[in-house]
């Protein structure tokens, strides 16, 4: 025992000596330092500090170096490049509210009035920029229709955005940008106007950002920008590149000559890039706000495997071939593209305690190299013939991210210009842990997993809500798994897997776990495992609105989840899928589509009403399932644990924690939003009939009295009465009016609110509903967008 204590003391002494001998060299950067003043280890810009750090490393490779950024703005002239020459480097700011690294330039302009509202200034140098900031606030590139934060797709859309009639009003639209949603709402397309043809229509260049172009363009969800004639609203600007002038419509009472004007000129701010033989190691970046990168939607995109996705490999911070590095306690805001992009080979990268908001594209992305994939296919209907398919399990090389952590990040309002984006993206990666993040206000999924290559991800304790705001057919969590085994023809796929039962795990070699999360999607599914998603275990999740969808795939186990106001959505299952759905609390019958084979087990579930249970039993499932009142402890405050006397204990349901979702860092938790508690619709109680509910901006109740029936002129006391409609709500935009009675939804008869909610839940992925209302003694057809 005595020898053990002495040995421990010797270890401590050795560690102390090592730390003293490796005390880091501190290099200070002060943006306020005059260029003419030279001080030891102190510079006035980050580029000079990096160059000095490289010199020091050449003298002593093992030396630890810290670059300390003092408070101030640091406008970069080019991206900071960190190679393996700078291993063991720490870049530390003075706090994300004090230290700002920017991809913009300050402009000193002489503004003069152009007309009553617009100012103009000449630029005396050649600058290529596409974002402008006034006193730190992002301004709006002149657009049609005008910007409206609550305007839905594109913050305001118009079917006539590039109509011939509209183009006739533009003197020179060349250089304008056109943004159009995918026809099936699976993402977006972006184009540049390069000419006008003889018919007066725009000649467009681009559209490469979506990998399913065969479906076409949405006829309504369109927006055009960078057109001078559309400079008609405050906070808008237009850059005339031909004359090198800026036209600006500032906010009321703002003199641009007395304001700070910045314009984005860089796509990336920091590029950490090693090689396969010499990866960058031990880089630590903390306490900095990264801002003002250019938009990247017209850059080169890489197509992801057999999906509608394509992606730009870049971000404010781009990391390639790195190990054991950390980005922590930073903010990423006012960015034109992605926030953080982890590209190709990376190991043990940690992204923690960051705030990521107001980004043009994705928050955090992990994307491997396609060379690591065996028998890859890149288009939905493309596949490798079984006789030519590589049958070796797992990746072909190491060029992919693995063993990385995304923890305690607050991510919101991303995808501000690109819609095929997400809070955290995983593609061609392995063993990524996404935990305790709050993700909301996003146009598509909050967390997205492309393909099964190569699984092993753990997604836990996240709070993901207010998602799929500008797309359709997705979920708060979204995945697909069109790996080498997958085939668009179900019969072909069934025969392939029958011959090779282990084929679904050739790429999805490790199980992906989704547990202890809170999801809410009002425009799709809370958890959406799409085409071919395989080898998942999903348990202890609170799903507040959209339920859980499993499209075809293999080896999924879904148990001990709670689905509020919704349930289970199995779609197009394969034979011998080995899927399991058990011990879940659901509030609707199973919403199956083209399911012939029900997997290994669908049983021992708890339904909140007898009718839903009986409907499910007719499908030869749930022989041992039961129904009743689950007795949630405090649903109004999002505590959906069940009481000790809940009958749901009988089917084996076990409570799980409800107070650890989302960010836990005190600073971020203080400002993070949480989802709205859902209004529980009890499908089995007629006593709920006189309650009022909010639905898409309308206050509604059931027709329950003779007076309501008489006032509406109905034949019987059936339907949902509109009591009032909020201004600028989805209900008002659709044309719903006070006194309307909804009698049909998607061709199904509506007797009460329960019917309406159930049909809405079964169709909310479409993004729209077709209603029939009774108004003034007549039936009126109405289409209402649900987002």
XYZ file of C-alpha atoms in Angstrom:
787
model
C 0.000 0.000 0.000
C 2.933 2.325 0.880
C 4.603 1.655 -2.491
C 1.305 2.382 -4.276
C 1.021 5.826 -2.602
C 4.636 6.724 -3.473
C 4.078 5.614 -7.041
C 1.011 7.859 -7.273
C 2.999 10.845 -5.936
C 5.741 10.223 -8.494
C 3.123 10.234 -11.246
C 1.761 13.569 -10.017
C 5.288 15.022 -9.895
C 6.012 13.807 -13.430
C 2.740 15.310 -14.645
C 3.573 18.650 -12.967
C 7.029 18.756 -14.574
C 5.527 17.885 -17.960
C 2.907 20.609 -17.703
C 5.487 23.215 -16.693
C 7.771 22.267 -19.551
C 4.813 22.414 -21.956
C 3.317 25.666 -20.747
C 1.693 27.148 -23.844
C 3.074 30.104 -25.716
C 0.353 32.768 -25.659
C 0.010 34.961 -28.725
C -2.286 37.954 -28.320
C -4.397 39.472 -31.063
C -5.871 42.934 -30.582
C -7.911 44.425 -33.421
C -7.482 47.876 -31.861
C -3.699 47.723 -31.999
C -2.209 50.168 -34.489
C -0.250 48.571 -37.334
C 2.760 50.740 -36.646
C 3.104 49.493 -33.080
C 5.080 46.290 -32.695
C 4.817 44.317 -29.474
C 6.239 40.938 -28.556
C 3.785 38.118 -29.262
C 1.037 40.627 -30.072
C -0.568 41.322 -33.438
C -3.464 43.321 -34.784
C -4.955 40.546 -36.936
C -5.428 36.809 -36.787
C -3.595 36.089 -40.048
C -0.329 37.476 -38.653
C -0.807 35.553 -35.410
C -1.270 32.286 -37.334
C 1.859 32.963 -39.405
C 3.845 33.614 -36.207
C 2.443 30.421 -34.639
C 3.664 28.404 -37.642
C 7.160 29.886 -37.220
C 7.164 28.868 -33.557
C 5.991 25.362 -34.445
C 8.793 24.958 -36.967
C 11.228 25.697 -34.157
C 9.506 23.343 -31.697
C 6.786 21.010 -32.994
C 5.758 19.844 -29.532
C 5.108 23.366 -28.289
C 1.529 24.149 -27.256
C 0.296 27.493 -28.560
C -2.692 29.562 -27.527
C -3.878 32.461 -29.664
C -5.855 34.783 -27.411
C -8.244 37.105 -29.270
C -9.032 40.249 -27.314
C -12.511 41.828 -27.680
C -13.206 43.288 -31.102
C -14.124 42.613 -34.721
C -11.705 40.582 -36.846
C -12.481 40.967 -40.545
C -10.647 38.281 -42.485
C -9.251 38.857 -45.970
C -9.064 35.100 -46.591
C -9.959 31.949 -44.630
C -7.636 30.992 -41.789
C -5.966 27.678 -42.718
C -4.906 25.306 -39.969
C -2.770 22.330 -41.038
C -0.901 19.658 -39.105
C 1.920 22.196 -38.717
C -0.286 23.745 -36.037
C -1.194 20.675 -33.976
C -2.040 21.441 -30.338
C -3.352 24.924 -31.082
C -5.979 26.739 -29.073
C -7.770 29.771 -30.484
C -9.579 31.440 -27.627
C -11.808 34.482 -27.889
C -12.908 36.728 -25.057
C -16.464 35.414 -25.292
C -18.954 35.103 -28.128
C -20.487 38.487 -27.250
C -17.111 40.212 -27.386
C -14.973 38.572 -30.060
C -16.194 38.397 -33.658
C -14.507 36.711 -36.608
C -16.184 37.950 -39.763
C -16.119 37.117 -43.446
C -17.174 40.657 -44.290
C -15.554 43.945 -45.180
C -16.338 47.353 -43.808
C -17.327 49.829 -46.498
C -16.703 53.540 -46.120
C -19.247 54.973 -48.554
C -20.542 58.365 -49.490
C -24.308 57.915 -49.564
C -26.652 60.323 -51.307
C -30.390 60.342 -51.831
C -31.606 58.604 -55.008
C -35.300 59.270 -54.390
C -37.581 59.813 -51.410
C -36.791 56.414 -49.862
C -33.681 55.048 -51.567
C -30.056 56.027 -51.095
C -27.210 55.211 -53.474
C -23.443 54.954 -53.066
C -20.592 54.159 -55.428
C -18.088 51.451 -54.500
C -14.523 52.454 -55.368
C -13.188 48.899 -55.570
C -14.232 45.578 -57.076
C -15.979 43.546 -54.382
C -18.073 40.444 -54.941
C -20.625 40.253 -52.138
C -24.170 39.034 -51.647
C -25.100 40.016 -48.082
C -25.189 43.448 -46.470
C -25.328 44.362 -42.783
C -26.428 47.684 -41.309
C -25.071 48.251 -37.800
C -24.765 44.480 -37.417
C -28.276 43.692 -38.661
C -28.703 41.634 -41.825
C -30.530 43.464 -44.611
C -32.715 42.047 -47.395
C -31.662 41.662 -51.000
C -34.405 43.342 -53.082
C -37.048 40.675 -53.696
C -40.556 39.761 -54.756
C -42.702 39.181 -52.887
C -41.516 41.335 -50.011
C -40.033 39.662 -46.955
C -42.492 38.484 -44.304
C -41.118 36.482 -41.382
C -44.477 34.728 -41.068
C -45.074 34.455 -44.814
C -44.531 30.692 -45.071
C -42.239 29.326 -47.783
C -39.365 31.676 -48.627
C -40.764 34.142 -46.043
C -43.279 35.068 -48.718
C -43.938 33.353 -52.026
C -45.780 34.154 -55.254
C -46.745 31.980 -58.212
C -46.009 34.872 -60.590
C -42.479 35.510 -59.280
C -40.963 35.068 -62.761
C -44.056 35.331 -64.919
C -43.765 37.011 -68.308
C -45.923 39.856 -67.035
C -43.612 40.368 -64.087
C -40.442 40.198 -66.192
C -41.779 42.905 -68.529
C -41.555 45.370 -65.646
C -37.838 44.737 -65.091
C -35.314 46.749 -67.072
C -32.409 44.326 -66.559
C -33.192 41.144 -64.590
C -29.938 39.392 -65.562
C -28.163 38.458 -62.337
C -31.380 37.970 -60.419
C -31.838 34.821 -58.333
C -34.882 32.570 -58.481
C -35.725 30.256 -55.577
C -38.340 27.541 -56.127
C -39.542 24.719 -53.899
C -39.427 21.167 -55.247
C -42.817 20.185 -56.700
C -43.187 17.420 -54.093
C -41.780 19.807 -51.449
C -38.706 17.594 -50.966
C -36.371 20.546 -50.903
C -35.531 23.442 -53.179
C -33.927 24.686 -56.383
C -31.938 27.874 -56.941
C -31.265 29.559 -60.261
C -29.578 32.617 -61.668
C -31.247 34.594 -64.432
C -28.756 34.718 -67.316
C -31.020 36.031 -70.058
C -34.519 36.518 -71.452
C -35.668 34.405 -74.409
C -37.718 35.528 -77.408
C -40.941 34.640 -75.575
C -40.088 36.942 -72.704
C -39.321 34.118 -70.273
C -36.306 33.964 -67.997
C -33.354 31.817 -69.058
C -32.211 30.123 -65.871
C -28.871 28.626 -64.858
C -28.572 26.306 -61.864
C -31.051 23.911 -60.301
C -28.274 21.492 -59.357
C -29.011 21.684 -55.628
C -31.653 18.937 -55.665
C -31.038 15.328 -56.661
C -34.628 14.602 -57.750
C -35.153 17.139 -60.572
C -37.462 14.788 -62.488
C -40.327 15.761 -60.195
C -40.150 19.384 -61.314
C -40.754 22.777 -59.733
C -43.528 23.884 -57.414
C -46.030 26.115 -59.241
C -46.648 28.437 -56.257
C -43.743 28.405 -53.801
C -41.443 30.807 -55.668
C -39.424 33.889 -54.843
C -37.117 36.128 -56.905
C -34.445 38.508 -55.616
C -31.660 40.832 -56.729
C -33.974 42.779 -59.037
C -33.699 46.584 -58.942
C -37.401 47.235 -59.570
C -38.272 45.144 -56.491
C -36.364 47.567 -54.232
C -39.590 48.866 -52.724
C -39.488 48.141 -49.007
C -37.398 49.235 -46.039
C -34.279 47.184 -45.215
C -33.895 46.159 -48.862
C -30.797 46.781 -50.982
C -29.604 46.134 -54.531
C -26.024 45.786 -55.772
C -25.622 47.025 -59.337
C -22.485 45.154 -60.399
C -22.339 46.835 -63.809
C -22.114 50.325 -62.345
C -20.574 49.164 -59.041
C -23.208 50.890 -56.943
C -25.331 49.954 -53.941
C -28.928 51.115 -53.739
C -30.385 50.943 -50.248
C -33.813 51.538 -48.691
C -32.827 52.003 -45.018
C -35.194 51.779 -42.063
C -36.998 54.966 -41.131
C -34.824 57.678 -39.551
C -31.569 55.826 -40.327
C -28.845 57.802 -42.108
C -26.530 55.285 -43.824
C -23.697 57.859 -43.749
C -23.764 57.561 -39.954
C -24.062 53.782 -39.942
C -21.697 50.831 -40.113
C -22.014 49.005 -43.446
C -20.489 45.524 -43.834
C -20.718 43.152 -46.810
C -19.924 39.411 -46.936
C -16.955 38.445 -49.107
C -15.789 35.018 -47.797
C -17.492 31.603 -47.962
C -15.365 30.059 -45.171
C -13.742 31.557 -42.095
C -11.569 28.742 -40.720
C -10.426 25.687 -42.679
C -8.863 22.919 -40.606
C -7.328 20.563 -43.139
C -4.792 17.801 -42.732
C -4.035 14.736 -44.819
C -4.773 11.052 -44.340
C -1.174 10.416 -43.334
C -0.876 13.596 -41.220
C -4.251 14.618 -39.784
C -4.557 17.832 -37.822
C -4.728 17.066 -34.100
C -5.794 18.785 -30.904
C -7.290 22.019 -32.189
C -9.468 23.845 -29.676
C -11.633 26.826 -30.707
C -13.712 28.616 -28.089
C -15.357 31.899 -27.096
C -15.838 33.408 -30.572
C -18.766 34.552 -32.699
C -18.423 33.584 -36.368
C -20.381 35.806 -38.749
C -20.923 37.154 -42.250
C -20.130 34.389 -44.718
C -21.388 34.486 -48.296
C -24.322 32.473 -49.542
C -23.286 29.246 -51.268
C -26.389 27.974 -53.070
C -24.854 28.522 -56.520
C -21.620 26.692 -55.667
C -20.755 23.125 -56.725
C -22.853 20.520 -54.914
C -22.111 16.841 -54.297
C -24.976 14.383 -54.695
C -25.633 12.216 -51.668
C -26.411 8.558 -52.131
C -29.725 7.790 -53.888
C -31.691 10.634 -52.351
C -33.132 14.008 -53.215
C -30.186 15.570 -51.359
C -27.151 17.326 -52.747
C -24.835 19.351 -50.541
C -22.129 22.013 -50.610
C -19.029 20.798 -48.779
C -18.147 23.894 -46.840
C -19.077 26.064 -43.889
C -17.979 28.909 -41.651
C -15.685 26.273 -40.139
C -14.664 23.436 -42.482
C -12.850 20.455 -40.946
C -11.196 17.747 -43.052
C -8.719 15.098 -41.850
C -8.637 16.078 -38.201
C -8.613 14.268 -34.860
C -9.332 15.100 -31.223
C -10.485 18.656 -31.818
C -13.153 20.774 -30.148
C -15.379 23.711 -31.119
C -17.045 24.985 -27.983
C -18.896 27.982 -26.548
C -19.058 29.812 -29.871
C -21.864 31.413 -31.832
C -22.481 30.956 -35.555
C -24.860 33.583 -36.860
C -25.621 35.727 -39.898
C -24.084 33.116 -42.186
C -24.893 32.608 -45.852
C -24.263 28.846 -45.884
C -23.494 26.001 -43.479
C -22.279 26.595 -39.950
C -19.830 23.739 -39.258
C -18.967 21.115 -41.897
C -17.096 17.948 -40.872
C -15.860 16.572 -44.189
C -14.328 13.190 -45.126
C -11.896 11.619 -42.612
C -12.416 12.952 -39.083
C -12.185 11.246 -35.706
C -13.184 12.381 -32.223
C -14.411 15.852 -33.119
C -16.549 17.472 -30.425
C -19.024 20.289 -31.140
C -20.438 21.521 -27.834
C -22.200 24.432 -26.144
C -22.533 26.481 -29.307
C -25.365 28.711 -30.457
C -26.118 28.342 -34.177
C -28.794 30.561 -35.700
C -29.701 32.601 -38.754
C -27.689 30.442 -41.128
C -28.427 30.127 -44.817
C -28.065 26.335 -44.852
C -27.336 23.478 -42.393
C -26.181 23.976 -38.809
C -23.728 21.073 -38.392
C -22.933 18.459 -41.051
C -20.957 15.214 -40.947
C -20.440 13.968 -44.513
C -18.032 11.250 -45.623
C -16.395 10.704 -48.977
C -18.317 8.616 -51.504
C -15.132 6.636 -52.197
C -15.670 4.964 -48.814
C -18.979 3.429 -49.977
C -19.101 0.010 -51.602
C -21.246 -0.249 -54.747
C -22.563 3.301 -54.411
C -25.536 4.617 -56.368
C -26.365 8.301 -56.602
C -29.894 8.540 -58.011
C -33.173 7.201 -56.647
C -33.799 4.804 -59.530
C -30.133 3.861 -59.945
C -28.860 0.575 -58.514
C -25.973 -1.845 -58.913
C -26.871 -5.238 -60.347
C -26.672 -7.961 -57.698
C -24.192 -9.956 -59.782
C -21.782 -6.983 -59.776
C -22.352 -5.841 -56.211
C -19.518 -5.693 -53.686
C -20.572 -8.039 -50.872
C -18.000 -7.027 -48.241
C -19.555 -5.465 -45.146
C -18.745 -1.951 -44.035
C -16.771 0.931 -45.522
C -14.153 0.651 -48.234
C -11.712 3.095 -46.639
C -11.485 5.497 -43.690
C -12.565 8.691 -45.439
C -15.575 9.428 -43.252
C -16.355 11.037 -39.880
C -16.540 8.688 -36.906
C -16.693 8.798 -33.100
C -17.762 12.439 -32.964
C -20.028 14.250 -30.489
C -22.592 17.024 -30.965
C -23.626 18.051 -27.474
C -25.522 20.899 -25.811
C -25.896 23.079 -28.891
C -28.772 25.509 -29.434
C -29.700 25.436 -33.134
C -32.571 27.449 -34.582
C -33.586 29.482 -37.621
C -31.219 27.716 -39.976
C -32.041 27.028 -43.629
C -32.899 30.683 -44.135
C -32.177 30.480 -47.874
C -31.568 26.773 -48.591
C -34.411 24.450 -47.577
C -32.888 21.024 -48.072
C -31.061 21.557 -44.818
C -31.172 20.422 -41.205
C -29.929 21.210 -37.719
C -27.551 18.224 -37.714
C -26.857 16.202 -40.882
C -25.197 12.767 -40.968
C -24.228 11.130 -44.247
C -21.639 8.383 -44.845
C -20.480 8.483 -41.223
C -20.252 6.182 -38.214
C -20.839 6.432 -34.470
C -21.953 10.063 -34.225
C -23.444 10.940 -30.823
C -26.046 13.729 -30.919
C -27.217 14.558 -27.405
C -28.880 17.317 -25.424
C -29.335 19.702 -28.344
C -32.313 22.035 -28.780
C -33.269 22.351 -32.454
C -36.276 24.281 -33.751
C -37.630 26.739 -36.346
C -36.172 24.872 -39.318
C -37.518 24.341 -42.863
C -36.940 20.593 -42.943
C -35.869 17.996 -40.356
C -34.136 18.920 -37.120
C -31.860 15.866 -37.325
C -31.287 14.038 -40.610
C -29.519 10.720 -41.258
C -28.840 9.919 -44.906
C -28.317 6.245 -45.780
C -27.400 3.482 -43.369
C -23.681 3.929 -43.986
C -22.502 2.990 -41.391
C -24.790 3.437 -38.445
C -23.865 3.280 -34.793
C -25.236 6.761 -34.095
C -26.746 7.563 -30.701
C -29.392 10.287 -30.752
C -30.517 11.072 -27.235
C -32.006 13.751 -24.967
C -32.608 16.182 -27.816
C -35.542 18.603 -27.990
C -36.592 18.947 -31.631
C -39.744 20.807 -32.669
C -41.258 23.374 -35.025
C -39.752 21.558 -37.977
C -40.678 20.871 -41.636
C -41.852 24.486 -41.940
C -41.105 24.886 -45.658
C -40.948 21.350 -47.040
C -43.135 18.249 -46.939
C -43.084 14.469 -46.420
C -40.484 14.656 -43.638
C -40.200 14.486 -39.865
C -38.485 16.182 -36.929
C -36.111 13.250 -37.110
C -35.732 12.072 -40.705
C -33.738 9.250 -42.232
C -33.559 7.062 -45.261
C -31.446 4.008 -45.994
C -31.188 3.481 -49.714
C -28.020 1.457 -49.249
C -26.653 -1.016 -51.781
C -29.297 -3.625 -50.814
C -32.212 -1.283 -51.542
C -34.237 -1.478 -54.751
C -37.242 0.708 -55.697
C -39.162 -2.419 -56.747
C -40.382 -4.157 -53.593
C -40.614 -7.609 -55.207
C -37.026 -7.394 -56.442
C -35.827 -6.269 -53.034
C -37.702 -9.073 -51.261
C -36.021 -11.650 -53.505
C -32.560 -10.103 -53.010
C -32.819 -10.187 -49.227
C -34.321 -13.685 -49.263
C -31.114 -14.875 -50.933
C -28.882 -12.736 -48.686
C -30.610 -12.249 -45.288
C -27.685 -10.253 -43.912
C -27.655 -7.828 -46.864
C -29.481 -4.964 -44.997
C -26.526 -4.855 -42.585
C -23.813 -4.708 -45.224
C -23.850 -0.919 -44.929
C -25.855 -0.336 -41.727
C -23.327 -2.435 -39.856
C -24.037 -0.828 -36.468
C -27.389 -0.209 -34.768
C -28.501 3.424 -34.600
C -30.222 4.252 -31.315
C -32.864 6.967 -30.904
C -33.768 7.302 -27.236
C -34.975 9.726 -24.595
C -35.760 12.543 -27.051
C -38.719 14.893 -27.299
C -39.961 15.441 -30.849
C -42.815 17.520 -32.206
C -43.616 17.884 -35.901
C -46.834 19.620 -36.884
C -46.256 19.103 -40.613
C -45.080 15.513 -40.801
C -43.991 12.749 -38.472
C -42.151 13.189 -35.211
C -39.845 10.314 -36.171
C -39.729 9.471 -39.880
C -37.709 6.452 -40.983
C -38.089 6.615 -44.746
C -37.113 4.285 -47.605
C -34.856 1.478 -46.469
C -33.913 2.827 -43.027
C -32.616 -0.280 -41.276
C -31.017 -1.432 -38.028
C -32.588 1.051 -35.606
C -33.615 0.795 -31.983
C -36.105 3.491 -30.947
C -37.231 3.738 -27.329
C -38.191 6.161 -24.548
C -39.133 8.999 -26.910
C -41.915 11.515 -26.309
C -43.623 12.266 -29.632
C -45.920 15.255 -29.214
C -47.795 15.363 -32.502
C -46.715 13.448 -35.603
C -46.263 9.896 -34.370
C -43.669 7.429 -35.647
C -43.378 6.343 -39.270
C -41.499 3.278 -40.478
C -41.363 2.972 -44.223
C -39.764 -0.183 -45.647
C -36.628 -1.345 -43.909
C -35.273 -4.116 -41.723
C -34.480 -4.795 -38.099
C -36.205 -1.855 -36.378
C -37.324 -2.179 -32.748
C -39.734 0.517 -31.540
C -40.802 0.199 -27.917
C -41.750 2.207 -24.829
C -42.479 5.444 -26.729
C -45.395 7.851 -26.179
C -47.277 9.200 -29.215
C -49.600 12.083 -28.321
C -52.673 12.632 -30.545
C -51.186 10.199 -33.036
C -49.736 6.745 -33.417
C -47.891 4.326 -35.639
C -47.456 4.841 -39.406
C -46.109 1.686 -41.092
C -45.649 2.132 -44.857
C -44.824 -0.458 -47.541
C -43.004 -3.052 -45.452
C -40.757 -5.754 -46.858
C -41.156 -9.450 -46.170
C -39.270 -10.776 -43.164
C -38.409 -7.279 -41.982
C -38.001 -8.436 -38.363
C -39.585 -5.147 -37.272
C -40.991 -4.843 -33.756
C -43.529 -2.314 -32.413
C -44.492 -3.018 -28.813
C -45.158 -1.521 -25.375
C -45.906 1.936 -26.816
C -48.659 4.369 -25.800
C -50.629 5.435 -28.891
C -53.763 7.524 -29.385
C -54.871 6.382 -32.855
C -55.146 3.154 -34.790
C -52.182 2.158 -36.962
C -52.022 4.216 -40.178
C -50.630 1.511 -42.444
C -50.156 1.972 -46.180
C -49.651 -1.057 -48.450
C -48.440 -3.269 -45.617
C -48.822 -6.954 -46.416
C -46.368 -8.354 -43.880
C -46.355 -6.990 -40.337
C -42.827 -7.897 -39.323
C -41.822 -9.844 -36.243
C -44.172 -8.329 -33.634
C -46.793 -5.571 -33.359
C -48.363 -6.167 -29.952
C -48.590 -5.249 -26.265
C -49.363 -1.602 -27.047
C -51.600 0.725 -25.052
C -54.373 2.578 -26.909
C -56.297 5.471 -25.412
C -59.618 4.333 -26.870
C -61.292 1.054 -27.689
C -62.195 1.950 -31.258
C -58.559 2.496 -32.282
C -57.563 -0.787 -30.665
C -60.313 -2.713 -32.441
C -59.353 -1.177 -35.805
C -55.777 -2.312 -35.256
C -56.819 -5.820 -34.253
C -58.611 -6.151 -37.592
C -55.146 -6.003 -39.169
C -54.120 -9.111 -37.213
C -51.957 -7.127 -34.845
C -52.158 -6.236 -31.139
C -53.773 -9.409 -29.853
C -52.473 -8.571 -26.367
C -52.794 -4.795 -26.540
C -55.225 -2.963 -24.233
C -56.922 0.431 -24.007
C -57.795 2.948 -21.311
C -56.763 6.224 -19.724
C -52.962 6.356 -19.368
C -53.212 8.859 -16.465
C -50.447 11.249 -17.487
C -49.046 13.085 -14.476
C -48.991 16.661 -15.826
C -49.647 16.847 -19.568
C -50.254 20.609 -19.481
C -46.631 21.071 -18.416
C -45.227 18.441 -20.798
C -44.808 15.782 -18.115
C -46.230 12.673 -19.753
C -45.035 10.192 -17.198
C -47.815 7.838 -16.146
C -49.137 7.480 -12.636
C -48.545 4.427 -10.491
C -52.122 3.250 -11.066
C -52.019 3.660 -14.857
C -53.310 0.574 -16.702
C -50.499 1.024 -19.242
C -48.165 -0.627 -16.738
C -49.958 -3.872 -17.581
C -48.434 -4.050 -21.063
C -44.954 -3.382 -19.702
C -44.658 0.358 -20.299
C -41.995 1.952 -18.087
C -41.676 5.656 -17.259
C -38.685 7.617 -18.547
C -37.270 11.024 -17.600
C -39.057 14.123 -18.902
C -36.755 16.868 -17.610
C -33.504 16.365 -19.517
C -34.506 17.180 -23.086
C -32.505 19.780 -24.980
C -29.606 21.980 -23.927
C -28.521 21.729 -20.312
C -25.834 24.438 -20.302
C -27.374 27.142 -18.049
C -26.559 30.019 -20.411
C -28.180 28.309 -23.416
C -31.020 26.714 -21.471
C -32.062 30.146 -20.280
C -32.726 31.365 -23.832
C -33.836 28.112 -25.488
C -37.485 27.690 -26.425
C -39.510 24.587 -25.610
C -42.424 23.128 -27.595
C -46.008 24.131 -26.967
C -47.883 21.537 -24.902
C -50.358 19.747 -27.186
C -54.078 19.954 -26.510
C -55.055 16.397 -25.745
C -57.896 15.153 -27.893
C -59.516 12.249 -26.105
C -60.991 10.221 -28.900
C -63.225 8.185 -26.634
C -65.031 10.888 -24.609
C -68.077 12.677 -25.901
C -67.822 14.911 -22.796
C -65.082 16.840 -24.570
C -67.598 18.148 -27.117
C -68.120 21.628 -25.717
C -64.431 22.463 -25.418
C -62.808 25.035 -27.710
C -59.547 24.293 -29.483
C -57.078 26.235 -31.613
C -56.453 24.741 -35.057
C -54.246 26.429 -37.700
C -55.196 29.847 -36.374
C -58.920 29.167 -36.013
C -60.839 28.717 -32.795
C -63.051 25.652 -33.250
C -65.607 23.561 -31.377
C -67.932 20.711 -32.126
C -71.510 21.338 -33.264
C -73.212 20.187 -30.081
C -76.449 22.141 -29.656
C -79.669 22.493 -31.570
C -79.059 26.243 -31.788
C -75.667 25.801 -33.464
C -77.168 23.300 -35.877
C -80.060 25.656 -36.694
C -77.829 28.718 -37.112
C -75.645 26.886 -39.606
C -78.581 25.308 -41.423
C -77.233 21.792 -40.923
C -79.268 18.638 -41.327
C -77.896 17.216 -38.070
C -75.681 18.154 -35.132
C -72.452 17.151 -36.824
C -69.330 19.016 -37.908
C -66.732 21.447 -36.552
C -67.756 25.074 -36.076
C -65.339 27.967 -36.737
C -65.770 30.431 -33.859
C -63.122 32.947 -34.922
C -60.116 33.279 -37.246
C -56.849 35.021 -36.380
C -55.485 37.665 -38.740
C -52.693 36.408 -41.055
C -53.190 32.839 -39.859
C -53.216 29.767 -42.063
C -56.955 29.572 -41.560
C -57.520 33.155 -42.736
C -55.130 32.739 -45.683
C -57.180 29.725 -46.773
C -60.387 31.736 -46.653
C -62.035 30.159 -43.622
C -64.575 32.441 -41.959
C -66.340 32.750 -38.640
C -69.494 30.629 -38.765
C -68.145 28.090 -41.280
C -68.751 24.455 -40.389
C -66.156 21.919 -41.544
C -68.064 18.872 -42.750
C -65.427 17.081 -44.833
C -61.645 16.747 -44.839
C -59.820 14.833 -47.573
C -63.193 13.432 -48.724
C -63.912 11.947 -45.278
C -66.943 13.046 -43.296
C -66.177 15.182 -40.241
C -68.507 14.598 -37.327
C -66.380 16.185 -34.625
C -62.954 17.599 -33.754
C -61.575 14.125 -33.138
C -62.336 13.206 -36.749
C -60.696 16.398 -38.005
C -57.541 15.921 -35.922
C -57.165 12.271 -36.872
C -57.509 12.991 -40.589
C -55.141 15.964 -40.271
C -52.586 13.786 -38.496
C -52.837 11.148 -41.182
C -52.257 13.707 -43.932
C -50.147 16.472 -42.372
C -47.036 15.350 -44.269
C -48.702 16.656 -47.450
C -48.581 20.223 -46.180
C -52.180 20.884 -47.241
C -55.721 19.652 -46.634
C -58.810 19.755 -48.823
C -61.859 20.809 -46.824
C -65.556 21.137 -47.483
C -67.282 23.724 -45.312
C -70.939 24.600 -44.988
C -71.423 28.354 -45.448
C -74.624 30.272 -46.156
C -76.587 27.079 -46.787
C -74.072 25.888 -49.386
C -71.029 23.628 -49.559
C -67.728 25.406 -50.290
C -64.447 23.679 -51.172
C -61.349 25.125 -49.501
C -57.671 24.153 -49.652
C -55.744 25.028 -46.503
C -51.967 24.904 -46.208
C -50.968 23.414 -42.875
C -47.624 25.214 -42.599
